[in-house]
Short mmCIF file of N, CA and C in Angstrom, two decimals:
data_model
loop_
_atom_site.label_atom_id
_atom_site.label_comp_id
_atom_site.label_asym_id
_atom_site.label_seq_id
_atom_site.Cartn_x
_atom_site.Cartn_y
_atom_site.Cartn_z
N UNK A 1 -7.65 -27.26 -2.50
CA UNK A 1 -7.07 -27.72 -0.98
C UNK A 1 -8.06 -27.10 -0.31
N UNK A 2 -9.02 -27.36 0.56
CA UNK A 2 -9.62 -26.49 1.52
C UNK A 2 -8.74 -25.96 1.63
N UNK A 3 -9.93 -24.98 2.39
CA UNK A 3 -9.31 -23.90 3.60
C UNK A 3 -8.79 -23.96 4.64
N UNK A 4 -8.41 -23.38 5.67
CA UNK A 4 -7.61 -24.42 6.89
C UNK A 4 -9.54 -23.95 7.74
N UNK A 5 -10.70 -21.97 7.48
CA UNK A 5 -11.52 -22.88 7.84
C UNK A 5 -13.08 -24.24 7.65
N UNK A 6 -12.51 -24.84 6.14
CA UNK A 6 -13.22 -25.54 5.35
C UNK A 6 -13.13 -26.70 6.27
N UNK A 7 -11.23 -27.07 6.74
CA UNK A 7 -11.07 -27.93 6.95
C UNK A 7 -11.55 -28.41 9.29
N UNK A 8 -11.74 -26.41 9.04
CA UNK A 8 -11.87 -27.03 10.75
C UNK A 8 -13.16 -26.96 10.50
N UNK A 9 -14.57 -26.40 9.44
CA UNK A 9 -15.87 -27.55 9.74
C UNK A 9 -16.02 -28.62 9.49
N UNK A 10 -14.85 -29.36 8.70
CA UNK A 10 -14.67 -30.68 8.75
C UNK A 10 -14.59 -31.55 9.84
N UNK A 11 -13.91 -31.09 10.30
CA UNK A 11 -13.29 -31.79 11.68
C UNK A 11 -14.66 -31.44 13.01
N UNK A 12 -15.71 -30.81 12.80
CA UNK A 12 -16.53 -30.73 13.44
C UNK A 12 -17.37 -31.01 12.77
N UNK A 13 -17.66 -31.34 11.91
CA UNK A 13 -18.63 -32.50 10.92
C UNK A 13 -18.02 -33.92 11.40
N UNK A 14 -16.82 -34.45 11.70
CA UNK A 14 -16.50 -35.70 12.00
C UNK A 14 -16.68 -35.95 13.51
N UNK A 15 -17.10 -35.04 14.64
CA UNK A 15 -16.80 -35.28 15.44
C UNK A 15 -18.29 -35.59 16.37
N UNK A 16 -19.33 -34.53 14.92
CA UNK A 16 -20.62 -35.03 15.80
C UNK A 16 -21.46 -36.28 14.55
N UNK A 17 -20.56 -36.84 13.79
CA UNK A 17 -20.73 -38.47 12.77
C UNK A 17 -19.96 -39.45 14.13
N UNK A 18 -19.26 -38.73 15.05
CA UNK A 18 -19.01 -39.72 15.90
C UNK A 18 -19.51 -40.05 17.09
N UNK A 19 -20.57 -39.20 17.31
CA UNK A 19 -21.53 -39.60 18.04
C UNK A 19 -22.60 -40.37 17.45
N UNK A 20 -22.56 -40.42 16.76
CA UNK A 20 -23.51 -41.53 15.83
C UNK A 20 -23.14 -43.06 15.89
N UNK A 21 -21.60 -43.04 15.69
CA UNK A 21 -20.76 -44.15 15.68
C UNK A 21 -20.98 -44.89 16.89
N UNK A 22 -20.36 -44.20 17.89
CA UNK A 22 -20.67 -44.44 19.31
C UNK A 22 -21.72 -45.15 19.87
N UNK A 23 -23.17 -44.11 19.50
CA UNK A 23 -24.62 -44.56 19.56
C UNK A 23 -24.20 -46.18 19.46
N UNK A 24 -24.73 -46.25 18.03
CA UNK A 24 -24.73 -47.50 17.09
C UNK A 24 -23.64 -48.95 17.61
N UNK A 25 -22.44 -48.03 18.46
CA UNK A 25 -21.27 -49.52 18.60
C UNK A 25 -21.99 -50.17 19.87
N UNK A 26 -22.44 -48.87 20.70
CA UNK A 26 -23.41 -48.86 22.05
C UNK A 26 -23.96 -50.29 22.06
N UNK A 27 -25.46 -50.23 21.00
CA UNK A 27 -26.26 -50.96 20.72
C UNK A 27 -25.12 -52.48 19.91
N UNK A 28 -24.67 -52.29 19.47
CA UNK A 28 -24.01 -53.82 19.25
C UNK A 28 -23.39 -54.26 20.46
N UNK A 29 -22.49 -53.94 21.15
CA UNK A 29 -21.61 -54.10 22.56
C UNK A 29 -22.70 -54.56 23.17
N UNK A 30 -23.91 -54.09 23.37
CA UNK A 30 -25.38 -54.98 24.36
C UNK A 30 -25.14 -56.02 23.47
N UNK A 31 -26.01 -56.25 22.95
CA UNK A 31 -26.07 -57.47 22.01
C UNK A 31 -24.33 -58.49 22.07
N UNK A 32 -23.86 -58.39 21.80
CA UNK A 32 -23.02 -58.84 22.10
C UNK A 32 -22.48 -59.46 23.74
N UNK A 33 -22.31 -58.89 24.63
CA UNK A 33 -22.52 -59.24 26.00
C UNK A 33 -23.19 -59.62 26.39
N UNK A 34 -24.32 -59.70 25.95
CA UNK A 34 -25.74 -60.94 26.42
C UNK A 34 -25.71 -61.80 25.89
N UNK A 35 -24.61 -62.11 24.34
CA UNK A 35 -24.89 -62.87 23.91
C UNK A 35 -26.24 -63.37 23.34
N UNK A 36 -26.99 -61.61 23.01
CA UNK A 36 -28.06 -62.23 21.81
C UNK A 36 -28.29 -62.07 20.92
N UNK A 37 -28.13 -63.06 19.88
CA UNK A 37 -28.12 -62.87 18.19
C UNK A 37 -28.97 -62.38 17.78
N UNK A 38 -30.33 -62.40 18.16
CA UNK A 38 -31.07 -61.32 17.89
C UNK A 38 -31.12 -59.51 17.58
N UNK A 39 -30.12 -59.54 18.91
CA UNK A 39 -30.29 -58.20 19.41
C UNK A 39 -28.85 -57.69 19.07
N UNK A 40 -27.64 -58.08 18.32
CA UNK A 40 -26.25 -58.34 17.07
C UNK A 40 -27.13 -57.63 16.31
N UNK A 41 -28.42 -58.57 15.70
CA UNK A 41 -28.42 -58.28 14.20
C UNK A 41 -29.56 -57.49 13.76
N UNK A 42 -30.43 -56.99 14.57
CA UNK A 42 -31.19 -55.66 15.32
C UNK A 42 -29.64 -54.43 14.56
N UNK A 43 -29.13 -54.32 15.24
CA UNK A 43 -28.23 -53.41 15.98
C UNK A 43 -27.49 -53.15 15.16
N UNK A 44 -26.94 -54.12 14.09
CA UNK A 44 -26.10 -54.54 12.84
C UNK A 44 -27.23 -54.15 11.72
N UNK A 45 -28.58 -54.03 12.03
CA UNK A 45 -29.52 -53.45 10.69
C UNK A 45 -29.56 -52.39 11.09
N UNK A 46 -30.22 -52.11 12.42
CA UNK A 46 -30.49 -50.27 12.52
C UNK A 46 -29.02 -49.28 12.40
N UNK A 47 -28.32 -50.14 12.50
CA UNK A 47 -26.82 -48.87 12.42
C UNK A 47 -26.22 -49.12 10.85
N UNK A 48 -26.76 -50.07 9.85
CA UNK A 48 -26.31 -49.95 8.93
C UNK A 48 -25.99 -48.61 7.82
N UNK A 49 -26.45 -47.94 7.85
CA UNK A 49 -26.59 -46.66 7.31
C UNK A 49 -24.85 -45.88 7.83
N UNK A 50 -25.03 -45.85 9.37
CA UNK A 50 -23.75 -45.07 10.04
C UNK A 50 -23.00 -46.44 9.54
N UNK A 51 -23.18 -47.31 9.67
CA UNK A 51 -21.76 -47.86 9.55
C UNK A 51 -21.09 -48.91 8.03
N UNK A 52 -21.85 -48.58 7.12
CA UNK A 52 -21.75 -49.03 5.93
C UNK A 52 -21.41 -47.72 5.32
N UNK A 53 -22.19 -47.26 4.55
CA UNK A 53 -22.18 -45.75 3.94
C UNK A 53 -21.06 -44.62 4.42
N UNK A 54 -22.15 -44.31 5.74
CA UNK A 54 -21.51 -43.57 6.44
C UNK A 54 -20.24 -43.64 6.53
N UNK A 55 -19.71 -45.05 6.82
CA UNK A 55 -18.43 -45.12 7.82
C UNK A 55 -17.29 -44.45 6.29
N UNK A 56 -17.86 -45.48 4.90
CA UNK A 56 -17.11 -45.78 3.86
C UNK A 56 -16.98 -44.09 4.16
N UNK A 57 -18.04 -42.94 3.91
CA UNK A 57 -18.18 -41.66 3.36
C UNK A 57 -16.51 -41.30 4.34
N UNK A 58 -17.10 -40.75 5.65
CA UNK A 58 -16.19 -40.66 6.77
C UNK A 58 -14.78 -41.24 6.99
N UNK A 59 -14.77 -42.40 5.93
CA UNK A 59 -13.12 -42.69 6.36
C UNK A 59 -12.72 -41.65 5.35
N UNK A 60 -13.13 -41.84 4.27
CA UNK A 60 -12.40 -41.50 2.78
C UNK A 60 -12.10 -39.79 3.33
N UNK A 61 -13.18 -38.75 3.64
CA UNK A 61 -12.95 -37.81 4.22
C UNK A 61 -11.78 -37.38 4.59
N UNK A 62 -11.62 -38.50 4.97
CA UNK A 62 -10.48 -38.28 6.36
C UNK A 62 -9.21 -38.15 5.57
N UNK A 63 -8.84 -39.12 5.32
CA UNK A 63 -8.35 -40.38 4.60
C UNK A 63 -7.61 -39.44 2.79
N UNK A 64 -8.72 -38.76 2.74
CA UNK A 64 -8.41 -37.58 1.34
C UNK A 64 -8.49 -36.27 1.29
N UNK A 65 -9.20 -36.13 2.42
CA UNK A 65 -9.20 -34.25 2.42
C UNK A 65 -8.98 -33.69 3.57
N UNK A 66 -9.32 -34.30 4.76
CA UNK A 66 -8.66 -33.80 6.12
C UNK A 66 -7.24 -33.90 6.67
N UNK A 67 -6.47 -35.29 5.97
CA UNK A 67 -5.21 -35.76 6.28
C UNK A 67 -4.43 -34.77 5.78
N UNK A 68 -4.62 -34.77 3.95
CA UNK A 68 -3.44 -34.22 3.71
C UNK A 68 -3.42 -32.96 3.66
N UNK A 69 -4.81 -32.21 4.08
CA UNK A 69 -4.50 -30.97 4.82
C UNK A 69 -3.96 -30.17 6.18
N UNK A 70 -3.78 -31.80 6.62
CA UNK A 70 -3.07 -31.38 8.16
C UNK A 70 -1.79 -32.01 8.75
N UNK A 71 -1.40 -32.93 7.25
CA UNK A 71 -0.03 -33.50 7.39
C UNK A 71 1.18 -32.97 7.21
N UNK A 72 1.43 -31.56 6.89
CA UNK A 72 2.14 -30.83 7.07
C UNK A 72 2.51 -30.12 8.35
N UNK A 73 1.19 -29.85 9.26
CA UNK A 73 1.47 -29.10 10.04
C UNK A 73 1.37 -30.20 11.53
N UNK A 74 0.58 -31.58 11.24
CA UNK A 74 0.69 -33.06 12.15
C UNK A 74 1.88 -33.87 12.01
N UNK A 75 2.35 -33.72 10.53
CA UNK A 75 3.49 -34.80 10.36
C UNK A 75 3.34 -36.07 9.99
N UNK A 76 3.30 -37.00 9.09
CA UNK A 76 2.48 -37.61 7.81
C UNK A 76 2.25 -39.13 8.58
N UNK A 77 3.79 -38.90 9.42
CA UNK A 77 3.37 -40.86 10.53
C UNK A 77 2.51 -40.53 10.99
N UNK A 78 2.24 -39.41 11.85
CA UNK A 78 0.92 -40.14 12.84
C UNK A 78 -0.71 -40.49 12.13
N UNK A 79 -0.33 -39.69 11.42
CA UNK A 79 -1.55 -39.57 10.34
C UNK A 79 -1.50 -41.02 10.03
N UNK A 80 -0.61 -41.51 8.88
CA UNK A 80 -0.73 -42.65 8.71
C UNK A 80 -1.18 -43.98 10.08
N UNK A 81 -0.92 -43.46 10.70
CA UNK A 81 -1.64 -44.86 11.93
C UNK A 81 -3.17 -44.55 11.70
N UNK A 82 -3.80 -43.90 11.66
CA UNK A 82 -4.99 -43.38 11.31
C UNK A 82 -5.49 -44.31 9.74
N UNK A 83 -4.89 -43.71 9.28
CA UNK A 83 -4.73 -44.49 8.06
C UNK A 83 -5.27 -46.28 7.79
N UNK A 84 -4.08 -46.20 8.23
CA UNK A 84 -4.50 -48.19 8.39
C UNK A 84 -4.93 -48.58 9.38
N UNK A 85 -5.52 -47.98 9.99
CA UNK A 85 -6.36 -48.23 11.24
C UNK A 85 -7.76 -47.92 10.44
N UNK A 86 -7.98 -47.49 9.86
CA UNK A 86 -9.62 -47.16 8.71
C UNK A 86 -9.44 -48.33 8.05
N UNK A 87 -8.36 -48.94 7.00
CA UNK A 87 -8.78 -49.75 6.32
C UNK A 87 -8.79 -51.35 7.25
N UNK A 88 -8.01 -51.39 8.44
CA UNK A 88 -8.35 -52.40 9.71
C UNK A 88 -10.10 -52.19 9.72
N UNK A 89 -10.63 -51.56 10.35
CA UNK A 89 -11.61 -51.43 11.09
C UNK A 89 -13.02 -51.12 9.78
N UNK A 90 -12.23 -50.65 8.66
CA UNK A 90 -13.73 -51.46 7.94
C UNK A 90 -13.69 -53.03 6.65
N UNK A 91 -12.71 -53.11 7.17
CA UNK A 91 -12.57 -54.75 7.04
C UNK A 91 -13.19 -55.56 8.09
N UNK A 92 -12.76 -55.21 9.23
CA UNK A 92 -13.20 -55.95 10.29
C UNK A 92 -15.63 -55.87 10.35
N UNK A 93 -15.23 -54.68 10.12
CA UNK A 93 -17.18 -54.32 9.67
C UNK A 93 -17.49 -55.28 8.41
N UNK A 94 -16.28 -55.17 7.15
CA UNK A 94 -16.55 -55.91 6.20
C UNK A 94 -17.45 -57.54 6.80
N UNK A 95 -16.74 -57.91 7.27
CA UNK A 95 -16.73 -59.48 7.81
C UNK A 95 -17.66 -59.58 9.12
N UNK A 96 -18.01 -58.60 9.93
CA UNK A 96 -19.32 -58.89 10.60
C UNK A 96 -20.53 -58.77 10.23
N UNK A 97 -20.53 -58.19 9.18
CA UNK A 97 -22.11 -57.66 8.00
C UNK A 97 -21.98 -58.97 7.07
N UNK A 98 -20.67 -59.71 6.66
CA UNK A 98 -20.96 -60.31 6.15
C UNK A 98 -21.14 -61.74 6.65
N UNK A 99 -20.87 -62.19 7.99
CA UNK A 99 -21.03 -62.82 8.67
C UNK A 99 -22.37 -63.41 9.53
N UNK A 100 -22.97 -61.98 8.98
CA UNK A 100 -24.20 -61.80 10.26
C UNK A 100 -25.15 -62.15 8.78
N UNK A 101 -24.87 -62.07 7.12
CA UNK A 101 -25.55 -62.10 6.11
C UNK A 101 -25.70 -63.59 6.24
N UNK A 102 -24.96 -64.25 6.59
CA UNK A 102 -24.57 -65.81 6.37
C UNK A 102 -25.60 -66.11 7.52
N UNK A 103 -26.00 -65.68 8.47
CA UNK A 103 -27.10 -65.92 9.47
C UNK A 103 -26.27 -66.54 10.85
N UNK A 104 -24.95 -65.97 10.68
CA UNK A 104 -23.74 -66.47 12.12
C UNK A 104 -23.81 -65.44 12.47
N UNK A 105 -23.97 -65.22 13.77
CA UNK A 105 -23.23 -63.93 15.28
C UNK A 105 -21.69 -63.62 14.86
N UNK A 106 -21.02 -62.91 14.85
CA UNK A 106 -19.58 -62.79 14.82
C UNK A 106 -19.23 -62.04 15.71
N UNK A 107 -19.76 -62.84 17.34
CA UNK A 107 -19.57 -62.22 18.66
C UNK A 107 -18.08 -61.23 18.90
N UNK A 108 -17.02 -62.37 18.43
CA UNK A 108 -15.23 -61.69 18.26
C UNK A 108 -15.11 -60.73 17.28
N UNK A 109 -15.84 -60.82 16.32
CA UNK A 109 -15.89 -59.89 15.12
C UNK A 109 -16.12 -58.67 15.47
N UNK A 110 -17.34 -58.35 16.31
CA UNK A 110 -17.89 -57.49 16.98
C UNK A 110 -16.96 -56.52 17.54
N UNK A 111 -17.16 -57.34 19.18
CA UNK A 111 -16.06 -56.77 19.44
C UNK A 111 -14.86 -56.22 19.55
N UNK A 112 -14.62 -57.01 18.49
CA UNK A 112 -13.01 -56.73 17.75
C UNK A 112 -12.77 -54.90 17.46
N UNK A 113 -14.26 -55.18 16.17
CA UNK A 113 -14.60 -54.24 15.58
C UNK A 113 -15.08 -52.64 16.46
N UNK A 114 -15.86 -53.19 17.24
CA UNK A 114 -16.36 -51.99 18.46
C UNK A 114 -15.11 -50.96 19.24
N UNK A 115 -14.34 -52.04 19.55
CA UNK A 115 -12.67 -51.82 20.55
C UNK A 115 -11.88 -51.01 19.38
N UNK A 116 -11.56 -51.05 18.17
CA UNK A 116 -10.77 -50.61 17.58
C UNK A 116 -11.26 -49.25 16.74
N UNK A 117 -12.57 -49.26 16.66
CA UNK A 117 -12.98 -47.84 16.30
C UNK A 117 -13.47 -47.46 17.21
N UNK A 118 -13.85 -47.58 18.76
CA UNK A 118 -13.79 -46.70 19.83
C UNK A 118 -13.06 -46.16 20.43
N UNK A 119 -11.26 -47.17 20.29
CA UNK A 119 -10.82 -46.30 20.91
C UNK A 119 -9.87 -45.26 19.66
N UNK A 120 -9.63 -45.53 18.31
CA UNK A 120 -9.72 -44.62 17.16
C UNK A 120 -10.77 -43.76 17.32
N UNK A 121 -11.67 -43.56 17.11
CA UNK A 121 -12.29 -42.22 17.62
C UNK A 121 -12.11 -41.18 18.83
N UNK A 122 -11.70 -41.76 20.01
CA UNK A 122 -11.01 -41.47 21.33
C UNK A 122 -9.93 -41.03 21.29
N UNK A 123 -9.02 -41.28 20.53
CA UNK A 123 -7.85 -40.37 19.98
C UNK A 123 -7.75 -39.80 18.65
N UNK A 124 -8.72 -39.92 17.76
CA UNK A 124 -9.05 -38.60 17.03
C UNK A 124 -10.24 -37.61 17.76
N UNK A 125 -11.08 -38.15 18.73
CA UNK A 125 -11.21 -36.54 19.17
C UNK A 125 -10.13 -35.92 20.51
N UNK A 126 -9.99 -36.91 21.17
CA UNK A 126 -8.86 -36.05 21.83
C UNK A 126 -8.11 -35.94 21.96
N UNK A 127 -7.35 -35.99 20.59
CA UNK A 127 -5.42 -35.49 20.75
C UNK A 127 -5.64 -35.50 18.68
N UNK A 128 -5.86 -35.72 17.68
CA UNK A 128 -5.75 -35.67 16.67
C UNK A 128 -6.85 -33.85 16.17
N UNK A 129 -8.11 -34.38 16.69
CA UNK A 129 -8.52 -33.59 16.21
C UNK A 129 -8.55 -32.36 16.69
N UNK A 130 -8.10 -32.05 18.24
CA UNK A 130 -7.94 -30.72 18.97
C UNK A 130 -6.34 -29.94 18.32
N UNK A 131 -5.98 -31.00 18.04
CA UNK A 131 -3.81 -30.04 17.48
C UNK A 131 -4.49 -29.58 16.20
N UNK A 132 -5.05 -30.37 15.35
CA UNK A 132 -5.42 -30.04 13.95
C UNK A 132 -6.59 -28.86 13.64
N UNK A 133 -7.76 -28.96 14.76
CA UNK A 133 -7.83 -27.38 15.05
C UNK A 133 -6.70 -26.48 15.54
N UNK A 134 -6.33 -26.46 16.25
CA UNK A 134 -5.46 -25.51 17.32
C UNK A 134 -4.57 -24.56 15.89
N UNK A 135 -4.22 -26.17 15.33
CA UNK A 135 -2.81 -25.41 14.42
C UNK A 135 -3.79 -24.20 13.38
N UNK A 136 -4.89 -25.11 13.11
CA UNK A 136 -5.81 -24.46 11.48
C UNK A 136 -6.27 -23.18 11.58
N UNK A 137 -6.03 -23.33 13.22
CA UNK A 137 -6.97 -21.63 13.43
C UNK A 137 -6.04 -20.41 13.54
N UNK A 138 -4.22 -20.86 13.83
CA UNK A 138 -3.66 -20.22 14.50
C UNK A 138 -3.00 -19.54 12.49
#
């Protein structure tokens, strides 16, 4: 089990990664808003590292390290919501990349992915992480 200071450092890492994800989502959103297939394709390609391997690693680290480390402080029920969202986020991500591999932009899937992931990040950054950091530093 990681120490409290290791968990606090992990939260800081997640917050930094969220900045990268938001930048990737902004590019995807711009392409979707313009209904520009080339822009969406480019945004997905440019964001591949952040949204594929990066998001897989990020979600796994939250689910397997951070959440178990703070469950007794914050309650498992609240954390279960975030874990369930990870499953939906990754499924949508896989859907939009698979669609693009077939040469078909999934504008609706991209919008759903961006909306869910943005909301998820907003709640982690504004509620979950500050609460966890506060309890871990007590």
